[in-house]
Amino acid sequence: LAPTLYGLELVDDPQQIPKGYPSQTEWKGLNIIDYTPVPHYKSDRFGAMVNDVIQYLKIRQMPYKTTKDGEVVIISNDKEKMLRNKKHPV
């Protein structure tokens, strides 16, 4: 959804390419939103990797927004709303 996929190579190895996909990594995003979504913020499992992505984006002054596990962002008619699953511990 973001303008670019740069930074996400810190959590997903771009060299692991599934069979049948082009060997060249595509770094251009879909540019549907003007920031990089960063999921799993403050997650016990992914927290350290997520912090690395945030640092990468901050250093490069790239806009981003975080979501914790159990949160979702809904975009409709250029309005953005975050919902939280009350049953999911965040």
N, CA, C and O atoms as a printed pandas DataFrame, in Angstrom:
     atom_number atom_name residue_name chain_id  residue_number  x_coord  y_coord  z_coord
0              1         N          LEU        A               1    0.805   -1.213    0.000
1              2        CA          LEU        A               1    0.000    0.000    0.000
2              3         C          LEU        A               1    0.841    1.266    0.000
3              4         O          LEU        A               1    0.397    2.306   -0.488
4              5         N          ALA        A               2    2.045    1.189    0.541
5              6        CA          ALA        A               2    2.916    2.352    0.705
6              7         C          ALA        A               2    3.567    2.768   -0.618
7              8         O          ALA        A               2    3.509    2.030   -1.601
8              9         N          PRO        A               3    4.185    3.952   -0.638
9             10        CA          PRO        A               3    4.890    4.383   -1.847
10            11         C          PRO        A               3    6.104    3.520   -2.177
11            12         O          PRO        A               3    6.485    3.396   -3.341
12            13         N          THR        A               4    6.714    2.922   -1.147
13            14        CA          THR        A               4    7.909    2.111   -1.342
14            15         C          THR        A               4    7.913    0.950   -0.357
15            16         O          THR        A               4    7.232    0.980    0.669
16            17         N          LEU        A               5    8.685   -0.064   -0.686
17            18        CA          LEU        A               5    8.846   -1.203    0.217
18            19         C          LEU        A               5   10.184   -1.167    0.938
19            20         O          LEU        A               5   10.494   -2.064    1.722
20            21         N          TYR        A               6   10.980   -0.133    0.677
21            22        CA          TYR        A               6   12.269   -0.025    1.361
22            23         C          TYR        A               6   12.068    0.036    2.866
23            24         O          TYR        A               6   11.154    0.697    3.360
24            25         N          GLY        A               7   12.923   -0.655    3.576
25            26        CA          GLY        A               7   12.838   -0.760    5.022
26            27         C          GLY        A               7   12.282   -2.098    5.451
27            28         O          GLY        A               7   12.642   -2.619    6.507
28            29         N          LEU        A               8   11.409   -2.651    4.637
29            30        CA          LEU        A               8   10.786   -3.924    4.989
30            31         C          LEU        A               8   11.726   -5.111    4.777
31            32         O          LEU        A               8   11.451   -6.223    5.228
32            33         N          GLU        A               9   12.844   -4.856    4.080
33            34        CA          GLU        A               9   13.841   -5.921    3.923
34            35         C          GLU        A               9   14.483   -6.263    5.264
35            36         O          GLU        A               9   15.177   -7.274    5.380
36            37         N          LEU        A              10   14.258   -5.433    6.268
37            38        CA          LEU        A              10   14.768   -5.717    7.607
38            39         C          LEU        A              10   13.969   -6.817    8.305
39            40         O          LEU        A              10   14.442   -7.410    9.274
40            41         N          VAL        A              11   12.765   -7.088    7.814
41            42        CA          VAL        A              11   11.941   -8.140    8.411
42            43         C          VAL        A              11   11.630   -9.280    7.449
43            44         O          VAL        A              11   11.374  -10.401    7.887
44            45         N          ASP        A              12   11.647   -9.014    6.154
45            46        CA          ASP        A              12   11.401  -10.039    5.140
46            47         C          ASP        A              12   12.560  -10.037    4.151
47            48         O          ASP        A              12   12.819   -9.030    3.492
48            49         N          ASP        A              13   13.247  -11.152    4.051
49            50        CA          ASP        A              13   14.414  -11.274    3.190
50            51         C          ASP        A              13   14.006  -11.198    1.721
51            52         O          ASP        A              13   13.305  -12.084    1.232
52            53         N          PRO        A              14   14.436  -10.149    1.007
53            54        CA          PRO        A              14   14.054  -10.018   -0.409
54            55         C          PRO        A              14   14.726  -11.059   -1.308
55            56         O          PRO        A              14   14.360  -11.198   -2.475
56            57         N          GLN        A              15   15.706  -11.787   -0.769
57            58        CA          GLN        A              15   16.374  -12.833   -1.549
58            59         C          GLN        A              15   15.593  -14.148   -1.537
59            60         O          GLN        A              15   15.880  -15.043   -2.331
60            61         N          GLN        A              16   14.619  -14.271   -0.651
61            62        CA          GLN        A              16   13.775  -15.471   -0.620
62            63         C          GLN        A              16   12.594  -15.244   -1.556
63            64         O          GLN        A              16   11.576  -14.663   -1.180
64            65         N          ILE        A              17   12.760  -15.711   -2.764
65            66        CA          ILE        A              17   11.759  -15.477   -3.804
66            67         C          ILE        A              17   11.029  -16.786   -4.089
67            68         O          ILE        A              17   11.653  -17.780   -4.459
68            69         N          PRO        A              18    9.705  -16.786   -3.915
69            70        CA          PRO        A              18    8.941  -18.006   -4.201
70            71         C          PRO        A              18    9.057  -18.403   -5.672
71            72         O          PRO        A              18    9.195  -17.554   -6.553
72            73         N          LYS        A              19    9.000  -19.674   -5.906
73            74        CA          LYS        A              19    9.074  -20.213   -7.265
74            75         C          LYS        A              19    7.968  -19.597   -8.121
75            76         O          LYS        A              19    6.819  -19.490   -7.691
76            77         N          GLY        A              20    8.332  -19.199   -9.327
77            78        CA          GLY        A              20    7.362  -18.629  -10.256
78            79         C          GLY        A              20    7.319  -17.109  -10.235
79            80         O          GLY        A              20    6.639  -16.502  -11.063
80            81         N          TYR        A              21    8.033  -16.481   -9.303
81            82        CA          TYR        A              21    8.064  -15.021   -9.228
82            83         C          TYR        A              21    9.333  -14.511   -9.905
83            84         O          TYR        A              21   10.325  -15.235   -9.986
84            85         N          PRO        A              22    9.310  -13.260  -10.394
85            86        CA          PRO        A              22   10.521  -12.693  -11.006
86            87         C          PRO        A              22   11.670  -12.645   -9.997
87            88         O          PRO        A              22   11.441  -12.479   -8.799
88            89         N          SER        A              23   12.890  -12.791  -10.478
89            90        CA          SER        A              23   14.048  -12.808   -9.581
90            91         C          SER        A              23   14.442  -11.408   -9.107
91            92         O          SER        A              23   15.161  -11.274   -8.117
92            93         N          GLN        A              24   13.989  -10.385   -9.788
93            94        CA          GLN        A              24   14.308   -9.005   -9.415
94            95         C          GLN        A              24   13.292   -8.491   -8.396
95            96         O          GLN        A              24   12.085   -8.549   -8.631
96            97         N          THR        A              25   13.787   -7.988   -7.263
97            98        CA          THR        A              25   12.906   -7.442   -6.229
98            99         C          THR        A              25   12.317   -6.115   -6.688
99           100         O          THR        A              25   13.044   -5.244   -7.165
100          101         N          GLU        A              26   11.027   -5.958   -6.549
101          102        CA          GLU        A              26   10.329   -4.715   -6.893
102          103         C          GLU        A              26   10.190   -3.898   -5.605
103          104         O          GLU        A              26    9.522   -4.328   -4.664
104          105         N          TRP        A              27   10.809   -2.743   -5.565
105          106        CA          TRP        A              27   10.792   -1.906   -4.364
106          107         C          TRP        A              27    9.699   -0.846   -4.409
107          108         O          TRP        A              27    9.381   -0.240   -3.386
108          109         N          LYS        A              28    9.133   -0.623   -5.564
109          110        CA          LYS        A              28    8.079    0.383   -5.694
110          111         C          LYS        A              28    6.787   -0.171   -5.098
111          112         O          LYS        A              28    6.364   -1.281   -5.421
112          113         N          GLY        A              29    6.166    0.624   -4.218
113          114        CA          GLY        A              29    4.905    0.222   -3.625
114          115         C          GLY        A              29    3.729    0.624   -4.495
115          116         O          GLY        A              29    3.905    1.190   -5.573
116          117         N          LEU        A              30    2.548    0.332   -4.027
117          118        CA          LEU        A              30    1.332    0.666   -4.776
118          119         C          LEU        A              30    0.954    2.144   -4.656
119          120         O          LEU        A              30    0.176    2.653   -5.462
120          121         N          ASN        A              31    1.501    2.831   -3.652
121          122        CA          ASN        A              31    1.273    4.264   -3.447
122          123         C          ASN        A              31   -0.206    4.594   -3.223
123          124         O          ASN        A              31   -0.692    5.641   -3.650
124          125         N          ILE        A              32   -0.901    3.691   -2.553
125          126        CA          ILE        A              32   -2.303    3.924   -2.222
126          127         C          ILE        A              32   -2.412    4.828   -0.999
127          128         O          ILE        A              32   -3.317    5.657   -0.906
128          129         N          ILE        A              33   -1.477    4.659   -0.060
129          130        CA          ILE        A              33   -1.393    5.544    1.097
130          131         C          ILE        A              33   -0.023    6.223    1.055
131          132         O          ILE        A              33    0.902    5.719    0.418
132          133         N          ASP        A              34    0.105    7.359    1.728
133          134        CA          ASP        A              34    1.335    8.147    1.623
134          135         C          ASP        A              34    2.320    7.903    2.768
135          136         O          ASP        A              34    3.154    8.757    3.067
136          137         N          TYR        A              35    2.218    6.751    3.394
137          138        CA          TYR        A              35    3.124    6.386    4.480
138          139         C          TYR        A              35    3.327    4.870    4.468
139          140         O          TYR        A              35    2.604    4.132    3.798
140          141         N          THR        A              36    4.326    4.432    5.225
141          142        CA          THR        A              36    4.586    2.997    5.347
142          143         C          THR        A              36    3.873    2.470    6.580
143          144         O          THR        A              36    4.147    2.940    7.684
144          145         N          PRO        A              37    2.971    1.513    6.432
145          146        CA          PRO        A              37    2.360    0.914    7.615
146          147         C          PRO        A              37    3.359   -0.043    8.284
147          148         O          PRO        A              37    3.998   -0.857    7.618
148          149         N          VAL        A              38    3.477    0.072    9.591
149          150        CA          VAL        A              38    4.399   -0.777   10.347
150          151         C          VAL        A              38    3.585   -1.559   11.377
151          152         O          VAL        A              38    3.268   -1.037   12.446
152          153         N          PRO        A              39    3.247   -2.812   11.058
153          154        CA          PRO        A              39    2.455   -3.631   11.978
154          155         C          PRO        A              39    3.314   -4.254   13.084
155          156         O          PRO        A              39    4.543   -4.187   13.042
156          157         N          HIS        A              40    2.667   -4.843   14.044
157          158        CA          HIS        A              40    3.304   -5.577   15.153
158          159         C          HIS        A              40    4.103   -4.679   16.087
159          160         O          HIS        A              40    5.047   -5.138   16.730
160          161         N          TYR        A              41    3.734   -3.399   16.167
161          162        CA          TYR        A              41    4.435   -2.463   17.049
162          163         C          TYR        A              41    4.309   -2.927   18.499
163          164         O          TYR        A              41    3.216   -3.265   18.953
164          165         N          LYS        A              42    5.408   -2.940   19.210
165          166        CA          LYS        A              42    5.503   -3.366   20.610
166          167         C          LYS        A              42    5.087   -4.827   20.810
167          168         O          LYS        A              42    4.631   -5.208   21.888
168          169         N          SER        A              43    5.246   -5.625   19.775
169          170        CA          SER        A              43    4.926   -7.044   19.837
170          171         C          SER        A              43    6.051   -7.796   20.535
171          172         O          SER        A              43    7.227   -7.502   20.318
172          173         N          ASP        A              44    5.695   -8.759   21.366
173          174        CA          ASP        A              44    6.709   -9.590   22.018
174          175         C          ASP        A              44    7.524  -10.369   20.978
175          176         O          ASP        A              44    8.731  -10.554   21.133
176          177         N          ARG        A              45    6.867  -10.808   19.949
177          178        CA          ARG        A              45    7.522  -11.664   18.947
178          179         C          ARG        A              45    8.335  -10.873   17.923
179          180         O          ARG        A              45    9.428  -11.293   17.543
180          181         N          PHE        A              46    7.813   -9.737   17.479
181          182        CA          PHE        A              46    8.442   -8.996   16.378
182          183         C          PHE        A              46    8.997   -7.633   16.777
183          184         O          PHE        A              46    9.520   -6.913   15.927
184          185         N          GLY        A              47    8.897   -7.270   18.036
185          186        CA          GLY        A              47    9.237   -5.923   18.484
186          187         C          GLY        A              47   10.597   -5.417   18.064
187          188         O          GLY        A              47   10.711   -4.278   17.611
188          189         N          ALA        A              48   11.641   -6.234   18.201
189          190        CA          ALA        A              48   12.992   -5.774   17.857
190          191         C          ALA        A              48   13.116   -5.476   16.368
191          192         O          ALA        A              48   13.710   -4.467   15.987
192          193         N          MET        A              49   12.562   -6.343   15.522
193          194        CA          MET        A              49   12.617   -6.112   14.075
194          195         C          MET        A              49   11.822   -4.867   13.694
195          196         O          MET        A              49   12.244   -4.084   12.844
196          197         N          VAL        A              50   10.667   -4.697   14.334
197          198        CA          VAL        A              50    9.827   -3.528   14.053
198          199         C          VAL        A              50   10.567   -2.254   14.444
199          200         O          VAL        A              50   10.500   -1.255   13.727
200          201         N          ASN        A              51   11.265   -2.279   15.561
201          202        CA          ASN        A              51   12.041   -1.110   15.975
202          203         C          ASN        A              51   13.126   -0.773   14.954
203          204         O          ASN        A              51   13.407    0.401   14.711
204          205         N          ASP        A              52   13.736   -1.797   14.357
205          206        CA          ASP        A              52   14.731   -1.569   13.304
206          207         C          ASP        A              52   14.104   -0.879   12.094
207          208         O          ASP        A              52   14.699    0.031   11.516
208          209         N          VAL        A              53   12.913   -1.309   11.717
209          210        CA          VAL        A              53   12.211   -0.691   10.587
210          211         C          VAL        A              53   11.894    0.766   10.915
211          212         O          VAL        A              53   12.101    1.646   10.079
212          213         N          ILE        A              54   11.400    1.025   12.105
213          214        CA          ILE        A              54   11.070    2.399   12.511
214          215         C          ILE        A              54   12.310    3.281   12.467
215          216         O          ILE        A              54   12.248    4.409   11.978
216          217         N          GLN        A              55   13.436    2.781   12.972
217          218        CA          GLN        A              55   14.687    3.551   12.930
218          219         C          GLN        A              55   15.090    3.858   11.483
219          220         O          GLN        A              55   15.491    4.978   11.167
220          221         N          TYR        A              56   14.979    2.859   10.617
221          222        CA          TYR        A              56   15.302    3.018    9.195
222          223         C          TYR        A              56   14.444    4.147    8.600
223          224         O          TYR        A              56   14.961    5.031    7.917
224          225         N          LEU        A              57   13.151    4.106    8.862
225          226        CA          LEU        A              57   12.237    5.096    8.301
226          227         C          LEU        A              57   12.488    6.483    8.890
227          228         O          LEU        A              57   12.439    7.482    8.173
228          229         N          LYS        A              58   12.756    6.546   10.189
229          230        CA          LYS        A              58   13.035    7.838   10.837
230          231         C          LYS        A              58   14.294    8.486   10.264
231          232         O          LYS        A              58   14.291    9.671    9.928
232          233         N          ILE        A              59   15.369    7.704   10.154
233          234        CA          ILE        A              59   16.633    8.236    9.645
234          235         C          ILE        A              59   16.460    8.814    8.252
235          236         O          ILE        A              59   17.073    9.826    7.915
236          237         N          ARG        A              60   15.633    8.180    7.449
237          238        CA          ARG        A              60   15.411    8.616    6.068
238          239         C          ARG        A              60   14.236    9.578    5.932
239          240         O          ARG        A              60   13.859    9.962    4.825
240          241         N          GLN        A              61   13.668    9.961    7.061
241          242        CA          GLN        A              61   12.528   10.886    7.108
242          243         C          GLN        A              61   11.378   10.418    6.222
243          244         O          GLN        A              61   10.759   11.202    5.503
244          245         N          MET        A              62   11.111    9.119    6.297
245          246        CA          MET        A              62   10.009    8.527    5.545
246          247         C          MET        A              62    8.801    8.407    6.477
247          248         O          MET        A              62    8.931    7.882    7.583
248          249         N          PRO        A              63    7.640    8.881    6.052
249          250        CA          PRO        A              63    6.466    8.808    6.920
250          251         C          PRO        A              63    6.022    7.367    7.163
251          252         O          PRO        A              63    6.094    6.523    6.270
252          253         N          TYR        A              64    5.563    7.101    8.386
253          254        CA          TYR        A              64    5.095    5.773    8.751
254          255         C          TYR        A              64    4.048    5.897    9.853
255          256         O          TYR        A              64    3.946    6.921   10.530
256          257         N          LYS        A              65    3.283    4.838   10.010
257          258        CA          LYS        A              65    2.325    4.727   11.108
258          259         C          LYS        A              65    2.396    3.302   11.627
259          260         O          LYS        A              65    2.509    2.349   10.857
260          261         N          THR        A              66    2.329    3.172   12.947
261          262        CA          THR        A              66    2.413    1.856   13.560
262          263         C          THR        A              66    1.036    1.350   13.960
263          264         O          THR        A              66    0.119    2.126   14.230
264          265         N          THR        A              67    0.917    0.038   13.989
265          266        CA          THR        A              67   -0.255   -0.610   14.576
266          267         C          THR        A              67    0.242   -1.750   15.449
267          268         O          THR        A              67    1.211   -2.433   15.118
268          269         N          LYS        A              68   -0.434   -1.939   16.555
269          270        CA          LYS        A              68   -0.127   -3.048   17.447
270          271         C          LYS        A              68   -0.927   -4.263   17.002
271          272         O          LYS        A              68   -1.887   -4.145   16.240
272          273         N          ASP        A              69   -0.521   -5.431   17.489
273          274        CA          ASP        A              69   -1.295   -6.634   17.206
274          275         C          ASP        A              69   -2.711   -6.423   17.742
275          276         O          ASP        A              69   -2.895   -5.937   18.858
276          277         N          GLY        A              70   -3.687   -6.787   16.951
277          278        CA          GLY        A              70   -5.076   -6.606   17.342
278          279         C          GLY        A              70   -5.673   -5.285   16.879
279          280         O          GLY        A              70   -6.850   -5.018   17.123
280          281         N          GLU        A              71   -4.872   -4.458   16.212
281          282        CA          GLU        A              71   -5.379   -3.185   15.679
282          283         C          GLU        A              71   -5.473   -3.263   14.166
283          284         O          GLU        A              71   -4.737   -4.006   13.518
284          285         N          VAL        A              72   -6.382   -2.491   13.622
285          286        CA          VAL        A              72   -6.557   -2.434   12.175
286          287         C          VAL        A              72   -6.889   -0.992   11.794
287          288         O          VAL        A              72   -7.562   -0.280   12.540
288          289         N          VAL        A              73   -6.411   -0.576   10.633
289          290        CA          VAL        A              73   -6.706    0.757   10.116
290          291         C          VAL        A              73   -7.691    0.595    8.969
291          292         O          VAL        A              73   -7.482   -0.204    8.056
292          293         N          ILE        A              74   -8.761    1.363    9.033
293          294        CA          ILE        A              74   -9.768    1.347    7.967
294          295         C          ILE        A              74   -9.738    2.720    7.305
295          296         O          ILE        A              74   -9.841    3.750    7.972
296          297         N          ILE        A              75   -9.595    2.718    5.986
297          298        CA          ILE        A              75   -9.572    3.959    5.217
298          299         C          ILE        A              75  -10.779    3.948    4.300
299          300         O          ILE        A              75  -10.980    3.023    3.513
300          301         N          SER        A              76  -11.580    5.002    4.421
301          302        CA          SER        A              76  -12.778    5.120    3.601
302          303         C          SER        A              76  -13.020    6.592    3.298
303          304         O          SER        A              76  -13.067    7.428    4.201
304          305         N          ASN        A              77  -13.172    6.890    2.028
305          306        CA          ASN        A              77  -13.418    8.274    1.612
306          307         C          ASN        A              77  -12.387    9.230    2.191
307          308         O          ASN        A              77  -12.740   10.284    2.720
308          309         N          ASP        A              78  -11.121    8.865    2.093
309          310        CA          ASP        A              78   -9.998    9.681    2.577
310          311         C          ASP        A              78  -10.009    9.914    4.081
311          312         O          ASP        A              78   -9.278   10.774    4.572
312          313         N          LYS        A              79  -10.821    9.168    4.820
313          314        CA          LYS        A              79  -10.814    9.252    6.280
314          315         C          LYS        A              79  -10.219    7.968    6.822
315          316         O          LYS        A              79  -10.482    6.876    6.316
316          317         N          GLU        A              80   -9.417    8.118    7.853
317          318        CA          GLU        A              80   -8.720    6.983    8.434
318          319         C          GLU        A              80   -9.198    6.776    9.866
319          320         O          GLU        A              80   -9.341    7.724   10.638
320          321         N          LYS        A              81   -9.441    5.521   10.196
321          322        CA          LYS        A              81   -9.932    5.186   11.529
322          323         C          LYS        A              81   -9.225    3.925   12.005
323          324         O          LYS        A              81   -9.077    2.963   11.250
324          325         N          MET        A              82   -8.791    3.936   13.263
325          326        CA          MET        A              82   -8.148    2.752   13.816
326          327         C          MET        A              82   -9.122    2.045   14.741
327          328         O          MET        A              82   -9.766    2.664   15.588
328          329         N          LEU        A              83   -9.214    0.733   14.562
329          330        CA          LEU        A              83  -10.052   -0.085   15.430
330          331         C          LEU        A              83   -9.166   -1.050   16.190
331          332         O          LEU        A              83   -8.150   -1.518   15.675
332          333         N          ARG        A              84   -9.559   -1.341   17.416
333          334        CA          ARG        A              84   -8.797   -2.258   18.255
334          335         C          ARG        A              84   -9.702   -3.397   18.683
335          336         O          ARG        A              84  -10.831   -3.185   19.127
336          337         N          ASN        A              85   -9.188   -4.603   18.543
337          338        CA          ASN        A              85   -9.899   -5.777   19.025
338          339         C          ASN        A              85   -9.753   -5.808   20.553
339          340         O          ASN        A              85   -8.661   -6.054   21.065
340          341         N          LYS        A              86  -10.822   -5.566   21.262
341          342        CA          LYS        A              86  -10.764   -5.477   22.724
342          343         C          LYS        A              86  -10.402   -6.807   23.361
343          344         O          LYS        A              86   -9.927   -6.838   24.496
344          345         N          LYS        A              87  -10.617   -7.898   22.653
345          346        CA          LYS        A              87  -10.287   -9.218   23.205
346          347         C          LYS        A              87   -8.821   -9.564   23.008
347          348         O          LYS        A              87   -8.305  -10.481   23.647
348          349         N          HIS        A              88   -8.146   -8.832   22.126
349          350        CA          HIS        A              88   -6.737   -9.112   21.835
350          351         C          HIS        A              88   -5.864   -8.268   22.759
351          352         O          HIS        A              88   -6.013   -7.047   22.805
352          353         N          PRO        A              89   -4.959   -8.905   23.493
353          354        CA          PRO        A              89   -4.073   -8.115   24.359
354          355         C          PRO        A              89   -3.050   -7.347   23.552
355          356         O          PRO        A              89   -2.318   -7.944   22.762
356          357         N          VAL        A              90   -2.981   -6.050   23.729
357          358        CA          VAL        A              90   -1.971   -5.235   23.029
358          359         C          VAL        A              90   -1.002   -4.644   24.004
359          360         O          VAL        A              90   -0.083   -3.929   23.604
